[in-house]
Amino acid sequence: MKPFTWEGPEGMAAREPKAGEAAASERRHLGGGVSRQVDRAQQYGSDLIVDLLRAFEVEYAALNPGATFRGLHDSIVNYGGNAFPQIIQCCHEEIAVAVAHGYGKAKGRPMAAIVHDLVGLLHATMAVYIAWLDRAPALVLGATGPMATEQRRPWIDWIHTALVQGQAVRDYVKWDDQPASPQGIVESFIRAHRIAMTEPRGPVYVCFDAALQEQRLAEAVPVPDIGRFAPPSPIQGDPRALEVAARWLVESAHPVVLADYVGRSRAAVRALVELAEMLALPVVDLGSRFNFPNTHPLDLTGAEDDLLPQADLVLALDVFDLQKALGTVDRTTRLARPLIGQGTKIIHVSLNELAVRAWAQDYGRLQPVDLAITADTAVAIPALASLCRSPAHGDGEVDCTSRRRERRAALEETSRRMRDRWRSAAERVRGARPVSWPRLAEDLWAVVKDEDWVLVNRTLRGWTRQLWDWTDPSQYVGALMGGGVGYGVGHAMGAALAYRGTGKLCIDLQPDGDLLYTPSALWTAAHHRIPLLIVMFNNRSYFNDEDHQVLMAKARGRPVENAHIGLRIDDPPVDFAGLARSFGIHAEGPIGDPAELRPALERAVRHVKTEQHPALVDVVTQSR
Ligand SMILES: Cc1ncc(C[n+]2csc(CCOP(=O)(O)OP(=O)(O)O)c2C)c(N)n1
Ligand SMILES: [Mg+2]
């Protein structure tokens, strides 16, 4: 009997590359120097790890090398033939994990990041934390000096070994383990994969003892049929609770939908569109994923300040931080104020309760909710839509049909007016020098709108959503949830790896300060021929914080002229195009004259498409 496997939310890749397509294209460009001889007989503990990676079709392993996994490194290359997984050589462990994070999000299944013992793991920690916050699957594989102390090399194997290493990330991975035998490796790996892929998804860490990796196996250890260890089917909400939610939705006069992580599943987005159309619901996309097409007249993203105070019901779908979603914050006092009224009912459908840990306070402020439903929105939204469609929730005594028609007309009008405002605001700054953010969004749109594009890092503070047509979940991999700077380019490269060979044009909207943390990622992009269009919005500042210093100065009556100290990146200005070229990447800039922008973007897009290689355009922009 074949084991039942639930297919899970669809990955967002437009087309799976054919077997070996991406690797073959890379080999063509990397040239010779690689022995074709591959040893296919499993002999060592680390060969077994490669068999497991291959069984799960793990395409890539991002790594920075280290002696504690020299066994595994050798096995990937000489036993696995550097395919499934293929090594993605990174210059920093934070980049390696960011790549795995971006890939897992875009592909819907994990790749591996291999991090050297304690020092590599400690470098990787912020990236692991961000993957955790973003609920993205990632296999973080680590290594340790031998636990059998007599097998340790003096000094280095002691200073780089901790008891137990997983503790460094335990509070922000879904699971960690350190198997102690070949059979233990099998069980640990399979369990880790399943846990990473079970919603809410996340990174896992498995640490392999160096001696166990290098141990000669008396006989080959078989990998079981992994089909029988698939993740469980998704969690559906309590039917009675869904019934109540459907009734409240149907009866509400002023409902508002807030959608945050819904876009993990294409089916959920489809069902949300259906639900919104059926009941004339305004949808606000909070942006952790692509949740709702902006071309839909019921997309009211940006109108929440007007809608929430009127709302009698809020349907929150997979919202990361409810307090933030339901209110507004005063930047000077840091105090949050709710936008909803006292009597607004709140329904929250999410998996948040399953991701609570005591260490990170990522669960946010305690928020009263009238109906909390633990469920995966991938199955709960379709269920809600079908309940609302059923005759039991028909019009009843209230004339819902005409009320909804009126509501929809009013919402469409609000949406039209909001879009007109955005276009006029963009028009007003079109000629600004250096380039304004809306101008950058407009010129880039003109260049990519006929491409099969996907935004793999940022949105230009929403301008691309406000001025472009976002029609499909595969056009945006979602926000970087961690707010940790230094992360964008690695994450973007991971997503671009997931899409390599699919014909999609991957676009990284890249701030300057962020890139300066991890510029060596550009070398990896060039070396592995990752087709990625990097468009910088370079304001020559850590401007987010400059803004805070201005605010402090004003609040305290201190000189605003000092607010740039420790924050500007303009003396000297960084030559990002020169930096990128030094890593072997086609690059242009700095471009501050808006008239030069579009031709440079056109050349860069052509380069990415024809050469299947990264390109960077350094655009000097307004601060914000
Ligand atoms: C690892 C880390 N260090 C510091 C910060 C504080 N921080 C938040 S935004 C920001 C500025 C980032 O500059 P840039 O990427 O150029 O974006 P800009 O604000 O200029 O648009 C900093 C330093 C952070 N969030 N994460
Ligand atoms: Mg900046």
XYZ file of C-alpha atoms and ligand atoms in Angstrom:
651
model
C 0.000 0.000 0.000
C 1.360 3.425 -0.923
C 1.631 5.761 2.071
C -0.736 8.728 1.974
C 1.103 11.996 1.624
C -0.509 15.366 1.790
C 0.892 17.547 -0.962
C 1.227 20.611 1.249
C 1.018 24.234 0.186
C 2.317 24.606 -3.321
C 5.795 26.019 -3.713
C 5.694 29.262 -5.609
C 8.216 28.284 -8.300
C 6.587 28.836 -11.690
C 8.208 25.763 -13.180
C 10.431 23.137 -11.596
C 13.783 23.087 -13.410
C 14.266 19.774 -15.167
C 16.512 17.327 -13.304
C 20.063 18.633 -13.247
C 19.227 21.677 -15.413
C 20.513 24.273 -12.996
C 23.570 22.231 -12.030
C 24.358 21.562 -15.682
C 24.163 25.251 -16.557
C 26.489 26.020 -13.673
C 28.991 23.308 -14.648
C 29.146 24.707 -18.179
C 30.313 28.009 -16.803
C 32.631 26.816 -14.066
C 34.817 24.903 -16.506
C 36.990 21.897 -15.716
C 39.062 20.889 -12.737
C 36.504 18.494 -11.305
C 37.180 14.769 -11.303
C 34.208 12.894 -12.747
C 34.974 9.863 -10.617
C 32.208 9.351 -8.106
C 32.372 6.669 -5.448
C 28.870 5.180 -5.222
C 29.371 2.618 -2.450
C 28.434 4.022 0.955
C 31.477 3.633 3.198
C 31.482 6.383 5.787
C 29.069 7.974 8.198
C 29.050 11.136 6.089
C 28.200 9.126 2.923
C 25.045 8.132 4.754
C 24.198 11.812 5.365
C 24.531 12.418 1.620
C 22.185 9.492 0.916
C 19.639 11.136 3.189
C 20.056 14.546 1.527
C 19.587 12.872 -1.840
C 16.538 10.892 -0.676
C 14.857 14.195 0.210
C 16.043 15.774 -3.055
C 17.877 18.527 -1.224
C 19.183 20.457 -4.220
C 21.754 22.689 -2.565
C 23.926 22.940 0.526
C 25.239 26.444 1.245
C 28.413 26.387 3.267
C 31.573 28.037 4.368
C 34.155 25.257 4.836
C 35.297 23.865 8.163
C 37.309 20.898 9.402
C 34.538 19.551 11.624
C 32.563 18.646 8.519
C 35.450 17.719 6.228
C 33.957 14.202 6.147
C 30.592 15.476 4.965
C 32.235 17.920 2.537
C 34.206 15.062 0.967
C 31.087 12.904 0.769
C 29.054 15.624 -0.971
C 31.777 16.083 -3.571
C 33.188 12.590 -4.088
C 30.345 10.320 -3.038
C 27.373 12.433 -4.104
C 29.126 13.922 -7.165
C 28.274 17.451 -5.952
C 24.640 17.063 -7.008
C 21.702 16.676 -4.604
C 23.085 18.499 -2.853
C 25.331 20.760 -4.817
C 27.614 23.012 -2.759
C 26.873 26.744 -2.765
C 30.106 28.264 -1.544
C 29.520 31.210 0.794
C 31.917 33.595 2.492
C 30.025 33.796 5.785
C 27.705 31.439 7.640
C 25.101 34.164 8.035
C 24.910 34.311 4.249
C 24.724 30.510 3.968
C 21.687 30.331 6.263
C 20.073 33.385 4.628
C 20.409 31.625 1.261
C 18.754 28.505 2.680
C 15.995 30.648 4.176
C 15.220 32.449 0.908
C 15.292 29.168 -1.000
C 12.975 27.397 1.449
C 10.453 30.201 1.273
C 10.415 30.371 -2.516
C 10.570 26.645 -3.148
C 8.289 25.402 -0.390
C 10.851 22.801 0.702
C 14.203 23.137 2.395
C 17.773 23.256 1.228
C 20.680 22.770 3.601
C 23.114 25.213 5.143
C 26.148 23.528 6.659
C 27.891 25.467 9.405
C 31.250 24.687 10.970
C 31.244 23.709 14.664
C 30.734 26.402 17.260
C 32.302 29.366 15.449
C 30.310 28.800 12.259
C 27.121 28.246 14.220
C 27.609 31.444 16.207
C 28.083 33.395 12.972
C 24.875 31.873 11.642
C 22.688 32.664 14.618
C 20.960 35.845 13.431
C 20.038 34.205 10.158
C 18.643 31.194 12.001
C 16.568 33.534 14.157
C 15.174 35.344 11.135
C 14.244 32.075 9.409
C 12.472 31.143 12.649
C 10.507 34.403 12.713
C 9.655 33.970 9.058
C 8.462 30.376 9.524
C 10.640 29.196 6.685
C 11.926 25.625 6.469
C 15.710 25.282 6.555
C 18.002 22.356 7.326
C 20.859 23.835 9.297
C 23.444 21.063 9.536
C 26.339 21.491 11.887
C 29.292 19.599 13.169
C 31.273 19.231 16.349
C 34.641 17.964 17.417
C 34.381 14.326 18.546
C 32.380 13.667 21.690
C 34.860 10.835 22.353
C 37.419 13.139 23.932
C 40.377 10.870 23.178
C 39.686 11.431 19.469
C 39.887 15.209 19.746
C 42.786 17.179 18.383
C 44.366 19.297 21.105
C 43.263 22.912 21.437
C 41.180 23.440 18.286
C 38.744 20.566 18.841
C 38.296 21.721 22.431
C 37.845 25.428 21.913
C 35.356 24.837 19.103
C 33.266 22.242 20.933
C 30.420 22.959 23.314
C 28.053 20.792 25.315
C 25.743 20.724 23.426
C 26.087 23.049 20.474
C 22.394 23.043 19.663
C 21.869 25.065 22.808
C 23.196 28.146 20.983
C 20.116 28.110 18.732
C 17.645 25.970 20.666
C 15.302 28.826 21.497
C 14.749 29.699 17.856
C 14.864 26.469 15.926
C 11.935 24.087 15.845
C 14.169 21.223 16.911
C 17.817 20.320 17.337
C 19.649 17.054 17.737
C 23.077 15.466 17.812
C 22.875 11.807 16.727
C 25.406 9.383 18.211
C 25.298 6.422 15.809
C 24.769 5.726 12.087
C 21.181 4.590 12.719
C 20.750 7.693 14.850
C 21.814 9.828 11.869
C 18.999 8.327 9.786
C 16.310 8.910 12.384
C 17.526 12.340 13.311
C 17.706 13.551 9.715
C 14.266 12.263 8.766
C 12.698 13.704 11.901
C 14.425 17.035 11.331
C 13.120 17.261 7.768
C 9.600 16.430 8.836
C 9.608 18.957 11.675
C 10.985 21.729 9.433
C 8.220 21.054 6.912
C 5.341 20.833 9.395
C 3.417 24.101 9.794
C 4.317 26.423 11.326
C 7.520 25.668 9.478
C 10.961 26.692 10.602
C 14.658 25.951 10.764
C 16.034 22.834 12.463
C 19.607 22.175 13.540
C 21.303 18.776 13.430
C 24.878 18.515 14.612
C 27.061 15.682 13.312
C 29.994 14.475 15.376
C 33.192 14.731 13.286
C 34.296 11.230 14.320
C 30.903 9.774 13.397
C 31.081 11.419 9.966
C 34.538 9.969 9.407
C 33.711 6.552 10.861
C 34.060 3.665 8.391
C 30.769 1.788 8.314
C 30.902 -2.002 8.761
C 28.058 -2.213 6.243
C 25.872 0.172 4.294
C 23.007 1.684 6.298
C 19.802 1.722 4.232
C 17.625 4.831 3.962
C 14.003 3.843 4.552
C 11.095 4.817 2.283
C 10.873 8.483 3.177
C 7.304 8.644 1.845
C 6.188 7.125 5.127
C 7.704 9.972 7.117
C 5.957 12.827 5.334
C 4.733 15.820 7.356
C 1.265 15.375 8.823
C -1.776 16.848 7.081
C -2.486 20.488 7.995
C -4.394 21.502 11.111
C -8.031 22.312 10.439
C -9.971 24.592 12.773
C -12.626 23.319 15.144
C -15.786 22.984 12.973
C -17.946 24.746 15.607
C -15.572 27.690 15.757
C -15.488 27.963 11.959
C -19.317 27.916 11.972
C -19.365 30.873 14.371
C -16.772 32.721 12.313
C -18.830 32.220 9.147
C -21.982 33.513 10.886
C -20.233 36.613 12.215
C -18.739 37.324 8.806
C -22.058 37.011 7.022
C -23.819 39.237 9.566
C -21.162 41.921 9.821
C -21.974 45.379 8.458
C -18.374 46.652 8.417
C -15.955 43.745 8.245
C -12.220 44.080 7.581
C -9.848 41.247 6.675
C -6.186 41.446 7.675
C -4.042 38.845 5.925
C -0.398 38.286 6.787
C 1.061 34.773 6.181
C -1.843 33.453 4.108
C 0.212 33.489 0.909
C 2.266 30.486 2.024
C -0.426 28.633 0.135
C -1.713 29.552 -3.297
C -4.973 27.710 -2.531
C -5.505 29.933 0.511
C -5.041 33.104 -1.569
C -7.551 31.790 -4.118
C -10.040 30.998 -1.348
C -9.510 34.439 0.211
C -10.322 36.126 -3.099
C -13.456 34.003 -3.338
C -14.491 34.811 0.232
C -13.881 38.529 -0.257
C -15.959 38.583 -3.452
C -18.770 36.576 -1.923
C -19.174 38.841 1.112
C -17.725 42.127 -0.223
C -14.879 42.089 2.296
C -12.103 44.677 2.158
C -8.736 42.919 2.404
C -5.636 44.527 3.869
C -2.456 42.678 2.915
C 0.025 42.956 5.792
C 2.785 41.659 3.546
C 4.636 38.836 5.283
C 3.687 36.971 2.106
C 1.712 37.813 -1.050
C -1.813 37.566 0.335
C -4.089 39.350 -2.107
C -3.745 40.705 -5.658
C -3.471 44.490 -5.662
C -5.352 44.616 -8.966
C -8.473 43.374 -7.189
C -10.950 46.161 -6.376
C -11.353 44.774 -2.845
C -7.659 45.164 -2.100
C -7.769 47.965 0.469
C -4.166 47.703 1.603
C -3.199 51.201 2.719
C -6.731 52.176 3.784
C -6.576 50.480 7.179
C -6.460 53.775 9.082
C -9.885 54.610 7.613
C -11.374 51.133 7.716
C -10.370 49.869 11.154
C -12.095 52.613 13.228
C -15.372 51.773 11.421
C -15.002 47.996 11.657
C -17.510 45.931 13.635
C -15.573 42.748 12.819
C -11.943 42.042 12.007
C -11.026 38.709 10.475
C -7.307 38.365 11.139
C -5.697 35.633 9.068
C -2.306 34.389 10.137
C -1.298 37.749 11.551
C 2.154 37.833 13.110
C 1.590 40.803 15.446
C -2.040 41.621 16.127
C -1.330 44.716 18.199
C 0.638 46.232 15.316
C -1.983 45.215 12.775
C -4.863 46.729 14.735
C -3.273 49.983 15.754
C -0.812 52.713 15.131
C 2.319 53.791 16.939
C 3.636 57.218 17.866
C 7.268 57.230 16.763
C 8.315 59.755 19.407
C 6.699 58.271 22.486
C 6.900 54.676 21.165
C 3.349 54.202 22.431
C 0.870 52.160 20.440
C -2.793 53.134 20.137
C -5.532 50.839 18.850
C -7.396 51.975 15.737
C -10.354 49.693 16.353
C -13.265 50.678 18.584
C -14.161 49.059 21.913
C -16.928 46.964 20.395
C -15.046 45.572 17.398
C -15.121 41.784 17.396
C -11.935 40.011 16.421
C -11.503 36.571 14.914
C -7.959 35.312 14.585
C -7.145 32.198 12.572
C -3.493 31.303 12.978
C -0.891 28.809 14.125
C 0.692 31.384 16.434
C 0.014 29.449 19.624
C 2.138 26.599 18.267
C 5.175 28.831 17.817
C 5.345 30.296 21.325
C 8.652 29.998 23.168
C 9.662 31.638 26.398
C 12.959 33.130 25.169
C 12.121 35.405 22.234
C 9.111 37.606 22.858
C 8.142 37.431 19.216
C 4.536 36.664 20.173
C 3.924 40.359 20.847
C 1.543 42.122 23.230
C -1.288 40.130 24.785
C -4.282 40.922 22.600
C -7.948 40.297 23.416
C -9.637 38.216 20.710
C -13.286 37.120 20.540
C -12.742 33.980 18.552
C -9.273 32.430 18.342
C -8.994 29.496 15.969
C -5.841 27.438 15.751
C -5.728 26.322 12.137
C -3.646 26.408 9.008
C -5.236 29.073 6.805
C -4.396 26.859 3.801
C -7.357 24.691 4.809
C -9.314 27.027 7.112
C -10.015 29.760 4.531
C -11.418 27.310 1.961
C -13.558 25.827 4.769
C -14.786 29.294 5.779
C -15.604 30.116 2.159
C -17.586 26.947 1.775
C -19.489 27.573 5.044
C -20.352 31.123 3.982
C -21.587 29.797 0.642
C -23.916 27.266 2.280
C -27.662 28.010 2.515
C -27.465 27.998 6.325
C -25.650 31.320 5.999
C -27.991 32.798 3.387
C -29.401 36.270 3.547
C -31.962 35.474 6.260
C -33.866 38.464 7.534
C -31.219 41.014 6.648
C -30.994 42.015 3.029
C -27.351 41.060 2.764
C -27.197 41.159 -1.011
C -27.995 44.833 -1.416
C -25.953 45.742 1.659
C -22.956 43.966 0.161
C -23.479 45.596 -3.217
C -23.409 49.021 -1.598
C -20.419 48.117 0.532
C -18.490 46.870 -2.452
C -19.240 50.035 -4.441
C -18.014 52.210 -1.551
C -14.874 50.120 -1.105
C -14.080 50.248 -4.802
C -14.388 54.016 -4.692
C -12.038 54.238 -1.675
C -9.569 51.960 -3.440
C -9.676 54.058 -6.640
C -9.117 57.286 -4.734
C -6.217 55.799 -2.806
C -4.536 54.645 -6.027
C -5.027 58.075 -7.608
C -3.347 59.631 -4.569
C -0.361 57.307 -4.894
C 0.018 58.080 -8.591
C -0.135 61.841 -7.972
C 2.398 61.570 -5.134
C 4.731 59.677 -7.462
C 4.229 62.245 -10.202
C 5.146 65.112 -7.872
C 8.634 63.707 -7.193
C 9.309 62.272 -10.653
C 12.075 64.704 -11.497
C 13.737 64.746 -8.058
C 17.520 64.338 -7.842
C 18.825 62.098 -6.506
C 16.199 59.635 -7.657
C 12.977 59.380 -5.648
C 11.749 55.962 -4.536
C 8.487 56.190 -6.522
C 10.481 57.168 -9.637
C 12.705 54.146 -9.167
C 9.612 51.953 -8.776
C 8.035 53.439 -11.919
C 11.100 53.135 -14.136
C 11.782 49.601 -12.965
C 8.170 48.676 -13.649
C 8.428 50.013 -17.172
C 11.414 47.733 -17.713
C 10.125 44.525 -16.084
C 6.360 44.587 -16.479
C 6.394 42.242 -19.464
C 8.797 39.857 -17.760
C 7.845 36.978 -15.479
C 9.185 38.869 -12.469
C 9.415 38.121 -8.754
C 10.461 40.434 -5.940
C 12.866 38.479 -3.735
C 13.848 41.242 -1.334
C 11.760 44.233 -0.286
C 9.171 46.410 -1.956
C 10.688 49.922 -1.870
C 8.626 50.655 1.197
C 5.468 49.533 -0.566
C 5.932 51.660 -3.697
C 6.214 48.601 -5.940
C 2.917 47.326 -4.594
C 1.301 50.730 -4.927
C 2.464 51.377 -8.495
C 2.876 47.892 -10.039
C 0.345 45.173 -10.816
C 0.700 42.350 -8.331
C -1.498 39.562 -9.608
C -0.001 36.250 -8.496
C 1.551 34.870 -5.276
C 4.654 33.868 -7.235
C 5.514 37.566 -7.711
C 6.600 38.253 -4.139
C 8.371 35.916 -1.725
C 7.338 38.046 1.232
C 8.871 40.414 3.717
C 12.011 39.708 5.680
C 10.419 39.201 9.027
C 13.358 39.622 11.312
C 14.231 43.292 10.966
C 17.871 42.247 11.182
C 20.066 44.267 8.844
C 22.612 42.472 6.665
C 20.331 39.821 5.428
C 18.646 40.872 2.221
C 21.108 39.837 -0.438
C 21.638 36.292 0.904
C 17.914 35.761 1.222
C 17.392 37.120 -2.308
C 20.056 34.787 -3.695
C 18.396 31.781 -2.063
C 15.072 32.649 -3.655
C 16.829 33.195 -6.991
C 18.409 29.740 -6.670
C 14.948 28.271 -6.113
C 13.738 29.966 -9.296
C 16.840 29.260 -11.385
C 15.898 27.581 -14.623
C 12.235 28.640 -14.389
C 12.545 31.757 -16.554
C 11.584 34.073 -13.707
C 13.388 37.383 -13.369
C 14.340 37.707 -9.691
C 14.635 41.266 -8.388
C 16.455 42.239 -5.213
C 15.607 45.795 -4.106
C 18.694 46.398 -2.087
C 19.449 49.112 0.473
C 23.046 50.246 0.983
C 23.497 49.696 4.714
C 22.110 46.196 4.467
C 24.482 45.195 1.647
C 27.517 46.519 3.511
C 27.053 43.843 6.185
C 27.396 40.953 3.748
C 28.875 42.243 0.474
C 30.801 39.014 -0.084
C 27.470 37.408 -0.971
C 28.036 39.042 -4.371
C 30.995 36.742 -4.946
C 28.782 33.716 -4.331
C 26.167 35.095 -6.729
C 28.827 35.507 -9.414
C 30.594 32.197 -8.746
C 27.395 30.166 -8.879
C 25.908 32.206 -11.709
C 22.753 33.035 -9.807
C 20.610 35.138 -12.151
C 19.577 38.041 -9.960
C 18.841 41.678 -10.726
C 20.084 43.769 -7.815
C 18.693 47.303 -7.862
C 20.104 49.416 -5.087
C 18.175 52.199 -3.458
C 21.232 53.780 -2.015
C 20.505 56.710 0.293
C 24.098 56.708 1.577
C 22.881 56.367 5.116
C 21.597 54.037 7.780
C 18.624 56.269 7.299
C 16.135 54.426 9.459
C 18.264 55.408 12.430
C 19.025 58.873 11.135
C 15.292 59.375 11.270
C 15.300 58.248 14.910
C 18.139 60.644 15.797
C 16.289 63.575 14.193
C 13.261 62.629 16.213
C 15.292 62.478 19.439
C 16.896 65.838 18.716
C 13.510 67.460 18.129
C 11.909 65.850 21.172
C 14.817 66.990 23.388
C 15.416 70.382 21.805
C 18.922 69.399 20.707
C 20.646 70.277 17.402
C 19.163 68.385 14.462
C 22.392 69.158 12.526
C 24.118 66.454 14.603
C 21.593 63.799 13.678
C 23.708 62.360 10.855
C 26.725 61.531 13.034
C 27.427 57.811 13.121
C 24.761 57.206 10.491
C 25.715 58.592 7.063
C 27.655 56.408 4.635
C 28.829 59.224 2.362
C 32.357 60.112 3.403
C 33.632 58.458 1.374
C 30.619 57.328 -0.629
C 30.757 53.604 -1.336
C 31.357 52.625 -4.957
C 28.887 49.746 -5.008
C 29.222 49.230 -8.760
C 33.006 48.995 -8.371
C 32.552 46.610 -5.449
C 30.225 44.395 -7.487
C 32.586 44.439 -10.488
C 35.434 43.352 -8.233
C 33.393 40.223 -7.492
C 32.804 39.611 -11.215
C 29.326 41.090 -11.497
C 28.016 43.354 -14.274
C 27.355 46.663 -12.544
C 26.484 50.271 -13.264
C 26.293 53.376 -11.130
C 26.185 55.440 -9.079
C 23.129 56.785 -10.882
C 21.580 59.871 -9.330
C 20.158 61.461 -12.484
C 16.686 60.056 -13.110
C 17.183 60.368 -16.869
C 19.983 57.777 -16.761
C 18.014 55.292 -14.755
C 15.871 53.470 -17.274
C 18.591 52.681 -19.848
C 20.812 51.301 -17.078
C 17.996 49.117 -15.776
C 17.303 47.882 -19.310
C 20.939 46.918 -19.808
C 21.026 45.113 -16.463
C 17.845 43.129 -17.182
C 19.230 42.147 -20.583
C 22.435 40.998 -18.920
C 20.643 38.857 -16.328
C 18.462 37.261 -18.988
C 21.034 36.598 -21.665
C 23.987 35.725 -19.458
C 21.998 34.061 -16.664
C 24.293 35.940 -14.325
C 23.742 38.623 -11.657
C 23.757 42.355 -12.380
C 23.731 45.337 -10.033
C 22.544 48.895 -10.632
C 23.554 51.338 -7.916
C 20.855 54.002 -7.787
C 21.492 56.940 -5.473
C 18.137 57.892 -4.009
C 16.373 60.299 -1.733
C 16.612 59.342 1.932
C 13.133 57.881 1.838
C 21.751 43.544 12.771
C 21.143 44.882 12.944
N 21.906 45.935 13.343
C 21.371 47.158 13.464
C 20.025 47.347 13.232
C 19.401 48.732 13.425
N 18.981 49.253 12.109
C 17.705 49.195 11.708
S 17.482 49.845 10.209
C 19.090 50.282 10.090
C 19.607 51.044 8.908
C 19.737 50.206 7.699
O 20.282 50.975 6.656
P 19.923 50.660 5.181
O 19.933 49.192 4.975
O 20.790 51.469 4.318
O 18.400 51.117 5.044
P 17.810 52.619 5.198
O 17.345 52.751 6.600
O 18.883 53.587 4.842
O 16.669 52.678 4.226
C 19.801 49.873 11.210
C 21.252 50.065 11.390
C 19.269 46.227 12.883
N 17.950 46.292 12.663
N 19.838 45.020 12.703
Mg 20.485 53.320 3.523
